Tab-separated table of C-alpha atoms in Angstrom:
chain	number	residue	atom	x	y	z
C	1	MET	CA	223.933	-35.661	21.291
C	2	LYS	CA	221.863	-37.302	24.076
C	3	GLU	CA	222.351	-41.015	24.704
C	4	THR	CA	219.107	-42.888	23.915
C	5	ILE	CA	217.582	-45.500	26.111
C	6	LEU	CA	215.110	-48.075	24.898
C	7	ILE	CA	212.636	-49.254	27.687
C	8	VAL	CA	210.498	-52.315	26.928
C	9	ASP	CA	208.152	-53.417	29.810
C	10	ASP	CA	204.506	-54.377	29.567
C	11	GLU	CA	203.940	-53.012	33.182
C	12	GLN	CA	203.198	-49.468	32.270
C	13	GLU	CA	203.812	-48.056	35.719
C	14	ILE	CA	207.358	-49.495	35.778
C	15	ALA	CA	208.096	-48.278	32.276
C	16	ASP	CA	206.768	-44.821	33.027
C	17	LEU	CA	208.718	-44.618	36.314
C	18	LEU	CA	211.932	-45.538	34.566
C	19	GLU	CA	211.261	-43.069	31.874
C	20	VAL	CA	210.866	-40.232	34.316
C	21	TYR	CA	214.084	-41.097	36.167
C	22	LEU	CA	216.137	-41.493	32.977
C	23	LYS	CA	214.862	-38.313	31.465
C	24	ASN	CA	215.688	-36.484	34.664
C	25	GLU	CA	219.287	-37.668	34.016
C	26	GLY	CA	219.258	-36.149	30.522
C	27	TYR	CA	218.707	-39.276	28.477
C	28	GLN	CA	216.408	-39.475	25.518
C	29	VAL	CA	213.945	-42.321	26.006
C	30	PHE	CA	211.947	-44.603	23.660
C	31	LYS	CA	209.357	-46.554	25.646
C	32	PHE	CA	207.386	-49.529	24.469
C	33	TYR	CA	205.097	-52.168	26.038
C	34	ASN	CA	205.677	-54.983	23.577
C	35	GLY	CA	208.639	-56.572	21.754
C	36	GLN	CA	207.603	-56.061	18.158
C	37	ASP	CA	207.287	-52.256	18.364
C	38	ALA	CA	210.506	-52.091	20.315
C	39	PHE	CA	212.352	-54.116	17.725
C	40	ALA	CA	211.057	-51.796	14.962
C	41	CYS	CA	212.440	-48.873	16.944
C	42	VAL	CA	215.835	-50.525	17.152
C	43	GLN	CA	215.933	-50.752	13.356
C	44	GLU	CA	215.089	-47.118	12.915
C	45	GLN	CA	216.776	-45.295	15.749
C	46	GLU	CA	220.297	-45.028	17.205
C	47	ILE	CA	220.105	-46.729	20.514
C	48	SER	CA	222.710	-46.399	23.269
C	49	LEU	CA	221.315	-48.926	25.634
C	50	ALA	CA	218.189	-51.169	26.015
C	51	ILE	CA	216.346	-52.236	29.073
C	52	LEU	CA	214.211	-55.289	28.421
C	53	ASP	CA	211.656	-56.964	30.594
C	54	VAL	CA	211.709	-60.737	30.296
C	55	MET	CA	207.974	-61.203	30.332
C	56	LEU	CA	206.338	-59.401	27.396
C	57	PRO	CA	202.908	-59.963	25.779
C	58	ASP	CA	204.161	-60.907	22.240
C	59	MET	CA	207.647	-62.330	22.802
C	60	ASP	CA	209.868	-62.967	25.781
C	61	GLY	CA	212.724	-60.585	26.545
C	62	PHE	CA	215.331	-63.319	25.854
C	63	SER	CA	214.063	-63.706	22.325
C	64	LEU	CA	214.110	-59.914	21.776
C	65	CYS	CA	217.620	-59.704	23.095
C	66	LYS	CA	218.731	-62.389	20.728
C	67	LYS	CA	217.116	-60.607	17.775
C	68	ILE	CA	218.759	-57.349	18.717
C	69	ARG	CA	222.189	-59.053	19.029
C	70	GLU	CA	222.022	-60.283	15.454
C	71	SER	CA	222.991	-56.815	14.307
C	72	HIS	CA	223.389	-54.476	17.268
C	73	TYR	CA	225.925	-54.410	20.065
C	74	PHE	CA	224.857	-51.672	22.443
C	75	PRO	CA	224.469	-52.739	26.068
C	76	ILE	CA	221.310	-54.624	27.126
C	77	ILE	CA	220.020	-54.770	30.691
C	78	MET	CA	217.376	-57.478	31.475
C	79	LEU	CA	214.571	-56.799	33.968
C	80	THR	CA	212.573	-59.653	35.453
C	81	ALA	CA	210.729	-60.756	38.543
C	82	LYS	CA	212.384	-64.182	38.235
C	83	VAL	CA	215.304	-64.906	40.585
C	84	GLU	CA	216.460	-68.326	39.442
C	85	GLU	CA	220.193	-68.369	38.464
C	86	ILE	CA	219.364	-70.199	35.271
C	87	ASP	CA	217.437	-67.214	34.066
C	88	LYS	CA	220.364	-65.017	34.536
C	89	ILE	CA	222.655	-67.440	32.596
C	90	THR	CA	220.009	-67.548	29.833
C	91	GLY	CA	220.015	-63.756	29.530
C	92	PHE	CA	223.782	-63.569	29.415
C	93	THR	CA	223.854	-66.404	26.835
C	94	MET	CA	221.504	-64.392	24.628
C	95	GLY	CA	223.851	-61.462	24.820
C	96	ALA	CA	222.702	-59.422	27.778
C	97	ASP	CA	225.283	-57.289	29.636
C	98	ASP	CA	223.461	-56.953	33.027
C	99	TYR	CA	220.504	-58.346	34.927
C	100	ILE	CA	218.267	-56.608	37.498
C	101	THR	CA	215.493	-58.478	39.346
C	102	LYS	CA	212.188	-56.880	40.455
C	103	PRO	CA	211.368	-55.276	42.710
C	104	PHE	CA	214.176	-52.712	42.391
C	105	GLN	CA	214.884	-49.035	43.234
C	106	PRO	CA	214.779	-46.862	40.110
C	107	ILE	CA	218.042	-45.274	41.150
C	108	GLU	CA	219.685	-48.693	40.930
C	109	VAL	CA	218.696	-48.959	37.314
C	110	VAL	CA	219.965	-45.516	36.578
C	111	THR	CA	223.342	-46.412	38.241
C	112	ARG	CA	223.627	-49.515	36.087
C	113	VAL	CA	222.641	-47.556	33.017
C	114	LYS	CA	225.334	-45.009	33.606
C	115	SER	CA	227.991	-47.664	34.187
C	116	GLN	CA	227.125	-49.604	30.999
C	117	ILE	CA	226.922	-46.502	28.743
C	118	ARG	CA	230.152	-45.169	30.196
C	119	ARG	CA	231.896	-48.369	29.141
C	120	TYR	CA	230.144	-48.472	25.757
C	121	LEU	CA	231.153	-44.979	24.897
C	122	GLN	CA	234.743	-45.739	25.911
C	123	TYR	CA	234.826	-48.608	23.375
C	124	ASN	CA	233.916	-46.206	20.662
C	125	GLN	CA	236.498	-43.568	21.350
C	126	ALA	CA	239.598	-43.526	19.144
C	127	GLU	CA	241.986	-42.914	22.040
C	128	GLN	CA	242.609	-45.952	24.183
C	129	LYS	CA	244.465	-46.189	27.381
C	130	LYS	CA	248.217	-45.669	26.791
C	131	ARG	CA	249.283	-48.622	28.839
C	132	GLU	CA	247.316	-51.025	26.648
C	133	LEU	CA	248.357	-52.420	23.271
C	134	ASP	CA	246.423	-51.724	20.100
C	135	GLU	CA	246.705	-55.217	18.524
C	136	ILE	CA	247.002	-58.666	19.920
C	137	ASP	CA	247.300	-61.977	18.134
C	138	VAL	CA	246.458	-65.265	19.768
C	139	LYS	CA	246.838	-68.225	17.397
C	140	ALA	CA	244.266	-67.558	14.640
C	141	LEU	CA	242.587	-64.803	16.717
C	142	HIS	CA	243.370	-61.152	16.046
C	143	ILE	CA	242.125	-58.500	18.503
C	144	SER	CA	242.190	-54.834	17.657
C	145	ASN	CA	241.592	-52.563	20.582
C	146	LYS	CA	241.995	-49.453	18.502
C	147	HIS	CA	239.134	-50.452	16.125
C	148	HIS	CA	237.277	-52.643	18.733
C	149	LYS	CA	237.240	-55.601	16.387
C	150	CYS	CA	237.994	-59.304	16.717
C	151	THR	CA	238.670	-61.689	13.864
C	152	LEU	CA	239.150	-65.439	13.780
C	153	ASN	CA	240.800	-66.941	10.716
C	154	GLY	CA	240.239	-63.609	9.066
C	155	LYS	CA	236.558	-63.531	9.725
C	156	GLU	CA	235.161	-60.877	12.054
C	157	ILE	CA	233.472	-62.019	15.220
C	158	ALA	CA	230.581	-59.974	16.510
C	159	LEU	CA	231.170	-59.263	20.221
C	160	THR	CA	229.204	-57.126	22.686
C	161	PRO	CA	231.211	-54.478	24.497
C	162	THR	CA	231.284	-56.699	27.637
C	163	GLU	CA	232.502	-59.680	25.673
C	164	PHE	CA	235.137	-57.728	24.021
C	165	ASP	CA	236.265	-56.230	27.313
C	166	ILE	CA	236.613	-59.739	28.854
C	167	LEU	CA	238.563	-61.046	25.878
C	168	TRP	CA	240.875	-58.013	25.632
C	169	TYR	CA	241.631	-58.147	29.336
C	170	LEU	CA	242.565	-61.791	29.191
C	171	ALA	CA	244.514	-61.439	25.991
C	172	SER	CA	246.461	-58.365	27.306
C	173	ARG	CA	247.505	-60.618	30.226
C	174	LYS	CA	248.391	-63.589	28.119
C	175	GLY	CA	250.051	-66.321	30.084
C	176	GLU	CA	248.540	-65.059	33.397
C	177	VAL	CA	245.658	-66.642	35.235
C	178	VAL	CA	242.896	-64.118	35.855
C	179	SER	CA	240.378	-64.888	38.610
C	180	SER	CA	236.630	-64.484	38.148
C	181	GLU	CA	236.653	-61.925	40.870
C	182	GLU	CA	239.246	-59.772	39.127
C	183	LEU	CA	237.495	-60.099	35.758
C	184	PHE	CA	234.130	-59.045	37.209
C	185	GLU	CA	235.536	-56.124	39.201
C	186	VAL	CA	237.528	-54.789	36.156
C	187	VAL	CA	234.794	-55.292	33.540
C	188	TRP	CA	231.728	-54.413	35.532
C	189	GLY	CA	233.363	-52.015	37.866
C	190	GLU	CA	231.566	-53.494	40.935
C	191	LYS	CA	232.447	-55.608	43.918
C	192	PHE	CA	232.377	-59.293	43.226
C	193	LEU	CA	229.904	-61.237	45.334
C	194	ASP	CA	229.978	-64.970	46.141
C	195	ASN	CA	228.008	-67.361	43.910
C	196	ASN	CA	228.085	-64.848	41.050
C	197	ASN	CA	227.947	-66.770	37.734
C	198	THR	CA	228.047	-63.712	35.482
C	199	VAL	CA	231.577	-64.176	34.390
C	200	MET	CA	231.127	-67.882	33.809
C	201	ALA	CA	228.078	-67.225	31.562
C	202	HIS	CA	229.933	-64.611	29.462
C	203	ILE	CA	232.957	-66.892	29.112
C	204	ALA	CA	230.569	-69.606	27.825
C	205	ARG	CA	229.156	-67.169	25.284
C	206	LEU	CA	232.606	-66.066	24.177
C	207	ARG	CA	233.791	-69.656	23.628
C	208	GLU	CA	230.668	-70.294	21.584
C	209	LYS	CA	231.409	-67.380	19.286
C	210	LEU	CA	235.060	-68.360	19.057
C	211	LYS	CA	233.924	-71.862	17.957
C	212	GLU	CA	235.636	-73.259	21.081
C	213	PRO	CA	234.922	-76.943	22.055
C	214	ALA	CA	233.189	-76.875	25.437
C	215	ARG	CA	235.364	-79.558	27.032
C	216	LYS	CA	238.709	-78.670	25.589
C	217	PRO	CA	238.842	-75.017	24.650
C	218	LYS	CA	242.076	-73.950	22.873
C	219	ILE	CA	241.988	-70.223	23.446
C	220	ILE	CA	240.229	-69.339	26.708
C	221	LYS	CA	241.233	-72.083	29.215
C	222	THR	CA	239.815	-72.687	32.636
C	223	VAL	CA	242.219	-73.143	35.555
C	224	TRP	CA	239.948	-74.939	37.935
C	225	GLY	CA	239.555	-73.230	41.313
C	226	VAL	CA	241.603	-70.230	40.116
C	227	GLY	CA	240.200	-68.558	37.044
C	228	TYR	CA	240.783	-68.172	33.306
C	229	THR	CA	243.804	-67.744	31.054
C	230	ILE	CA	244.840	-67.262	27.422
C	231	GLU	CA	248.145	-68.987	26.845
């Protein structure tokens, strides 16, 4: 079965160009120029990954991302002409997995798509890496790598693949301090660059879902100037 890509961009030329490149890679593509039609497609079709433009005629891409995240956990890549760091943090807070600013090379988007889908499919495979545990308990938190589920006080927490990967990596190294650079390079599979707030934004989102107090988190703790740890 082909992986399916949802493209949502009101700039028709960009949407059409991405469609051509992704179809050439063998993906099935659903393409829309507004958020409402795109969201209706998400409700009806099996989507492997979504590419959302931030500026849409009926709703902004952040709002669409948030709506999708209420019931779907496939990877989401945000596209935008904005370059402010706060926009990236907003996207990650709403549940986005990656962020690409315009103008861009279509091959760059294809590369990011492949990377995100590869990780997403790995999470849904029954066989996990032999060196990893299947279950980890941290206080009231239970993480199942085998079933790709996380519960807090017996209640399931809905995590995106990226969020789960971060949490699992930290939990599997319980007691160790993991740097932002290491987390980024392991989870995203790319070289960490200076002033990259991607990890910080995802940690903040994770803490919110785990009901962690912002100033004194009990599960994911910050070691200032070093990184993050789960004790």
